[in-house]
């Protein structure tokens, strides 16, 4: 018979609880520059002891690495990718399929698509494309205007100025001074602030304000479709620059981060001084810790992947988060949080930090290659194929074996291809242009 008398039991339970500070610190580790800014704005609005200033304004000579080549009039790095990304072509063709174009205009659109460079710009003069499809120049220009409405803005531009003009229109920031500024990008690249202000008929501060808008644009919108590309509507969190004598420097992109300061004598004191100052100091410490951890993790990652910064994503080596965690004496979950939304600007484009981690593919005791590098090689092989006779997955596996000495199954090739949004061979096949 079960007793119904009350009893007192002593039990011991072990559980983990997060206090508010620890929860906030973990949240900030996962935050990108935009998320961190939103959090700080909320804190500054509630706490008068916390002062939030605008990010440091970049100078006219402070261009991100991906701008270096285009500002000097150089084309896309032919060693990195010799033809348009198949993901870019698939994206453009899918958009064209949704357009109500007559058959003749579709042939012109196909010719324009074939002329796309990896940057997303047109690589051939319109006159040459018109001659190829036996159409008049006005016909080709008319179709081009339709294709320039495809997202992201800037695709099918004929030069850098037109690429940025399309993005300025999309963002509704194209006023008369901005249009003049885009026609004088050489002066902007050289930092001739006084002359630009005179030409645009605005104060130098107005030129700098428009410079910051232009700097946040993407000079190579087609590069977002590359295997390592990161399509961003904001500035990256980190910047990687080559240094004299070889090597790379990695730094926080301060122009994407707000300036956080203590305000010991606020005008409107709504909370107690002790409580408010303590909270503000805690926020400042957490932001400093977040920035220091992000920078340390990024430097550790890129020390291992320095070849990729020089030669492009095909030079990525296998790397696991556990390796970076062990080298920095951090937990693997901390590395995962730090790289979750962080991006870095490189001469090859803007990359997500998390995409630099990749497992090894290949036999344990034989040649191995990073899976991310393999995906990039696959995309490059497809970009260089004859579009009238595209390569099958089996043929791609043979070609990758010849390049890497790594045996790859046909189904693995198909998986990598589908992961990048690349259609199968029969869908990539093109018809010859018709006159």
C-alpha atoms as one frame of an Amber mdcrd trajectory, in Angstrom:
protein
   0.000   0.000   0.000   1.399   3.374  -1.073   1.806   5.885   1.751   0.092
   9.253   1.271   1.955  10.958   4.113   3.971  14.076   3.130   7.734  13.560
   2.877  10.727  15.835   2.521  13.290  14.803  -0.140  16.670  16.393  -0.745
  17.808  16.265  -4.403  20.696  17.846  -6.276  20.229  19.120  -9.863  22.990
  20.516 -12.052  21.918  23.043 -14.689  23.513  25.843 -16.693  21.903  29.267
 -16.673  22.966  32.329 -18.649  22.907  35.672 -16.936  21.978  38.777 -18.922
  25.578  39.904 -19.501  26.735  36.520 -20.772  23.686  36.203 -23.042  24.351
  39.676 -24.466  28.048  38.908 -25.021  27.171  35.731 -26.937  24.605  37.639
 -29.004  27.159  40.299 -29.926  29.628  37.635 -31.036  27.126  36.553 -33.684
  26.301  40.104 -34.765  27.654  41.604 -37.961  28.422  45.325 -38.212  24.785
  46.184 -39.009  23.456  44.092 -36.122  25.983  45.574 -33.714  24.983  49.080
 -34.795  21.288  48.358 -34.184  22.035  46.998 -30.705  24.160  50.017 -29.779
  21.526  52.437 -31.055  18.948  50.754 -28.818  21.287  50.902 -25.817  22.185
  54.562 -26.417  18.499  55.469 -26.692  17.812  53.937 -23.251  21.038  54.823
 -21.448  22.119  58.494 -21.400  25.583  57.486 -20.145  26.312  55.831 -23.480
  27.200  58.074 -26.414  27.058  56.773 -29.963  28.795  58.705 -32.720  28.810
  58.092 -36.482  31.428  55.757 -37.978  34.718  57.423 -38.954  34.315  58.818
 -42.453  36.700  57.182 -44.956  38.985  59.504 -46.882  38.944  59.765 -50.659
  42.034  57.557 -50.832  40.525  54.912 -48.559  39.039  52.506 -51.102  38.168
  48.904 -50.315  40.392  46.282 -52.004  37.769  45.175 -54.514  37.756  48.715
 -55.968  41.483  48.796 -56.723  41.416  47.242 -60.188  38.273  48.880 -61.538
  39.351  52.378 -60.515  42.547  51.997 -62.526  40.526  50.866 -65.540  41.631
  47.250 -65.264  39.286  44.463 -66.239  38.363  41.433 -64.185  41.220  39.241
 -62.988  41.525  36.746 -65.831  43.534  34.370 -63.654  40.733  34.137 -61.136
  37.894  33.393 -63.563  38.132  33.509 -67.329  34.412  33.467 -68.059  31.143
  34.309 -66.359  30.023  32.213 -63.436  27.508  29.578 -64.568  25.379  30.633
 -61.589  25.309  34.171 -62.995  24.304  32.903 -66.438  21.595  30.673 -64.935
  20.254  33.610 -62.905  20.158  35.905 -65.934  18.550  33.313 -68.221  15.869
  32.580 -65.608  15.068  36.301 -65.441  14.963  36.551 -69.244  12.530  33.619
 -69.389  10.085  35.675 -67.316  10.251  38.625 -69.703   7.637  38.881 -72.475
  10.204  39.135 -75.286   9.577  38.287 -78.946  11.675  35.491 -80.415  14.072
  37.872 -82.181  14.623  39.857 -78.994  15.315  36.610 -77.122  18.136  35.795
 -79.535  19.567  39.261 -78.937  19.220  38.735 -75.161  21.066  35.419 -75.471
  23.914  37.116 -77.345  24.125  39.835 -74.700  24.193  37.185 -71.974  27.007
  35.343 -73.771  28.981  38.611 -73.709  28.775  38.975 -69.913  32.071  39.121
 -68.040  32.488  37.658 -64.529  32.135  41.214 -63.192  28.611  41.384 -64.639
  29.646  43.950 -67.257  29.337  43.490 -71.006  32.622  42.319 -72.503  31.873
  43.210 -76.138  30.810  46.432 -77.884  27.140  46.603 -78.816  28.104  47.062
 -82.474  29.895  43.694 -82.472  26.921  41.964 -80.830  24.543  43.578 -83.330
  26.665  42.314 -86.213  26.776  38.813 -84.702  22.986  38.487 -84.503  22.378
  40.548 -87.670  20.317  43.167 -85.835  20.390  46.941 -85.846  22.143  48.822
 -83.067  18.889  50.422 -81.812  17.347  46.926 -81.528  20.238  45.699 -79.392
  20.190  48.851 -77.253  16.454  48.391 -76.661  16.951  44.809 -75.417  19.942
  45.899 -73.325  17.783  48.418 -71.465  15.395  45.593 -70.579  18.218  43.370
 -69.335  19.651  46.168 -67.188  16.530  45.908 -65.007  17.589  42.427 -63.808
  18.664  42.241 -60.165  21.177  42.957 -58.818  21.427  46.471 -60.227  24.535
  47.031 -62.324  24.384  43.883 -64.468  24.864  44.418 -68.225  26.671  47.720
 -67.671  29.156  48.721 -70.370  31.609  50.328 -67.964  32.095  51.206 -64.307
  30.268  54.539 -64.545  27.163  52.911 -66.028  27.322  50.107 -63.452  27.261
  52.619 -60.599  24.641  54.757 -62.365  22.254  51.785 -62.468  22.834  51.152
 -58.757  22.313  54.826 -57.909  18.983  54.785 -59.764  17.946  51.632 -57.934
  18.811  53.191 -54.561  17.104  56.490 -55.528  20.253  58.531 -54.846  20.867
  59.728 -58.415  20.686  63.519 -58.257  22.500  65.944 -60.590  25.730  66.142
 -58.523  25.878  62.329 -58.254  25.510  62.008 -62.041  28.379  64.470 -62.580
  30.477  62.649 -59.987  29.976  59.330 -61.787  31.188  60.949 -65.001  34.428
  61.963 -63.251  35.417  58.778 -61.435  39.060  59.337 -62.388  39.128  62.511
 -60.269  37.380  60.674 -57.445  39.957  57.870 -57.589  42.782  60.435 -57.469
  41.232  62.230 -54.496  40.852  65.605 -56.215  38.199  66.842 -53.811  38.412
  70.550 -54.632  38.052  70.083 -58.369  35.166  67.654 -57.919  33.345  70.119
 -55.674  33.751  72.809 -58.319  32.561  70.577 -61.185  29.569  69.281 -59.225
  28.743  72.772 -57.889  28.397  71.487 -54.322  30.474  71.876 -51.134  33.304
  69.421 -50.470  31.172  67.882 -47.714  28.576  67.005 -50.367  31.238  65.265
 -52.454  32.344  63.252 -49.414  28.753  62.267 -48.623  28.285  60.942 -52.168
  31.690  59.251 -52.054  30.549  57.222 -49.041  27.442  56.147 -50.966  29.518
  55.117 -54.001  32.055  53.274 -51.827  29.252  51.081 -50.454  28.170  50.092
 -53.996  29.365  46.950 -55.760  31.646  47.621 -58.754  31.364  43.951 -59.804
  27.783  42.768 -59.164  28.363  39.619 -61.191  31.049  38.485 -58.739  28.335
  37.871 -56.128  27.391  34.731 -58.071  30.874  33.214 -57.794  31.190  30.267
 -55.375  32.730  32.467 -52.660  30.734  35.606 -53.419  28.808  37.450 -50.728
  25.990  39.672 -51.917  25.993  42.515 -49.389  23.816  45.576 -49.023  26.310
  47.026 -46.538  30.032  47.428 -46.092  31.999  44.316 -45.018  33.110  43.807
 -41.423  36.797  43.254 -42.229  39.288  44.347 -44.865  42.263  42.318 -46.154
  45.027  44.263 -47.903  48.371  43.103 -49.333  51.443  44.472 -47.577  54.839
  45.336 -49.020  57.216  42.399 -49.159  54.420  39.830 -49.279  51.742  38.788
 -46.836  48.421  40.305 -45.894  47.073  42.617 -43.239  43.604  42.062 -41.792
  41.803  44.900 -40.021  38.334  45.839 -38.853  36.439  48.042 -41.273  36.047
  50.949 -38.880  33.863  52.885 -41.313  31.190  50.210 -40.811  31.268  50.459
 -36.998  29.817  53.264 -34.877  31.985  55.160 -32.387  31.022  54.103 -28.829
  31.961  56.344 -25.890  31.041  56.835 -22.235  29.090  59.991 -21.441  29.728
  60.636 -17.719  27.651  63.862 -17.588  24.464  63.350 -19.623  21.973  66.175
 -20.094  18.921  64.026 -19.409  19.593  61.659 -16.527  16.746  59.162 -16.401
  18.430  56.352 -14.475  20.766  56.253 -11.487  24.356  57.275 -12.087  25.873
  54.121 -10.620  23.561  51.805 -12.527  23.768  53.740 -15.797  27.564  54.082
 -15.815  28.041  50.429 -14.912  25.783  49.337 -17.757  27.482  51.683 -20.223
  30.942  50.428 -19.200  29.764  46.837 -19.601  28.472  47.566 -23.096  31.791
  49.179 -24.091  33.746  46.192 -22.725  31.540  43.725 -24.604  31.943  45.638
 -27.872  35.724  45.748 -27.425  35.782  42.024 -26.652  33.622  41.271 -29.672
  35.867  43.293 -31.998  39.060  41.777 -30.576  37.708  38.237 -30.892  36.484
  38.810 -34.457  39.854  40.220 -35.492  41.817  37.411 -33.821  39.638  34.733
 -35.438  39.858  36.384 -38.884  43.647  36.647 -38.693  43.943  33.002 -37.650
  41.686  31.920 -40.526  43.513  33.953 -43.155  46.929  32.862 -41.914  45.861
  29.387 -43.016  44.149  30.610 -46.186  46.687  33.223 -47.329  47.091  31.478
 -50.701  43.393  32.029 -51.423  43.847  35.779 -50.891  46.627  35.782 -53.483
  45.400  33.255 -56.040  41.654  33.141 -55.473  39.253  30.544 -54.021  40.775
  27.680 -56.039  43.740  27.869 -53.622  41.644  27.242 -50.487  42.970  24.467
 -48.265  40.928  22.143 -46.026  40.244  23.776 -42.674  37.990  22.993 -39.695
  36.716  25.270 -36.954  38.365  23.009 -34.381  41.811  23.960 -35.755  41.183
  27.678 -35.327  39.591  27.152 -31.907  42.606  25.184 -30.691  45.097  27.777
 -31.964  43.261  30.586 -30.120  42.351  28.572 -27.002  38.657  29.201 -27.669
  35.681  26.861 -27.835  34.594  25.699 -31.258  31.122  27.151 -30.645  32.726
  30.580 -30.162  34.371  30.349 -33.585  31.041  29.329 -35.096  29.307  32.347
 -33.557  32.008  34.802 -34.604  32.010  33.800 -38.283  28.214  33.413 -38.546
  27.545  36.771 -40.229  31.003  38.277 -40.695  32.358  39.194 -44.131  35.758
  40.289 -45.396  36.633  42.434 -48.403  39.428  41.090 -50.615  40.758  41.888
 -54.095  38.773  38.859 -55.298  35.498  40.188 -53.912  33.695  40.058 -50.585
  33.715  36.671 -48.862  31.800  35.257 -45.929  34.254  34.065 -43.282  32.244
  30.899 -42.750  32.780  29.935 -46.402  36.530  29.711 -45.795  35.973  26.594
 -43.688  35.807  23.494 -45.819  36.339  19.753 -45.234  38.920  17.755 -47.149
  37.789  15.709 -50.136  39.841  12.708 -51.246  41.415   9.544 -49.879  42.793
   9.751 -46.322  46.271   8.677 -47.398  46.176  10.258 -50.848  45.767  13.667
 -52.476  43.140  15.887 -50.866  41.512  19.183 -51.795  39.166  21.537 -49.968
  35.536  21.080 -50.898  35.146  24.839 -51.429  38.123  24.878 -53.816  36.589
  21.927 -55.638  33.321  23.818 -56.076  35.191  26.778 -57.516  37.122  24.547
 -59.945  33.844  22.957 -61.000  32.263  26.350 -61.676  35.339  27.424 -63.642
  35.248  24.285 -65.817  31.580  24.898 -66.595  32.210  28.583 -67.333  34.841
  27.607 -69.917  32.873  24.813 -71.591  31.486  24.973 -75.128  27.890  26.018
 -74.543  26.791  24.267 -77.706  28.100  20.983 -76.214  28.214  21.307 -72.407
  30.051  18.838 -70.164  28.135  16.078 -68.409  28.650  15.407 -64.701  30.738
  12.339 -65.559  32.948  14.396 -67.883  33.336  17.047 -65.183  34.437  14.384
 -62.699  37.143  13.256 -65.148  38.294  16.845 -65.685  38.493  17.482 -61.923
  40.513  14.298 -61.490  43.001  15.553 -64.085  43.325  18.891 -62.237  43.496
  17.695 -58.627  44.410  13.958 -58.712  41.354  13.445 -56.498  38.795  10.823
 -57.534  35.311  12.359 -57.335  32.070  10.468 -57.889  29.643  11.696 -60.519
  26.904  12.113 -57.880  29.256  14.331 -55.841  29.791  16.532 -58.901  26.021
  16.732 -59.357  25.582  17.725 -55.700  28.231  20.461 -55.906  26.709  21.730
 -59.141  23.199  21.876 -57.680  24.493  23.591 -54.513  25.710  26.459 -56.715
  22.463  26.702 -58.643  24.071  25.452 -61.880  21.662  23.584 -64.188  22.391
  20.139 -65.633  24.181  19.803 -68.993  20.999  19.459 -71.066  19.664  22.709
 -69.578  22.930  24.546 -70.130  22.975  23.708 -73.830  22.532  26.718 -76.126
  21.244  27.008 -79.647  23.378  28.802 -82.238  22.439  32.466 -82.775  19.975
  32.943 -85.600  20.104  35.867 -87.976
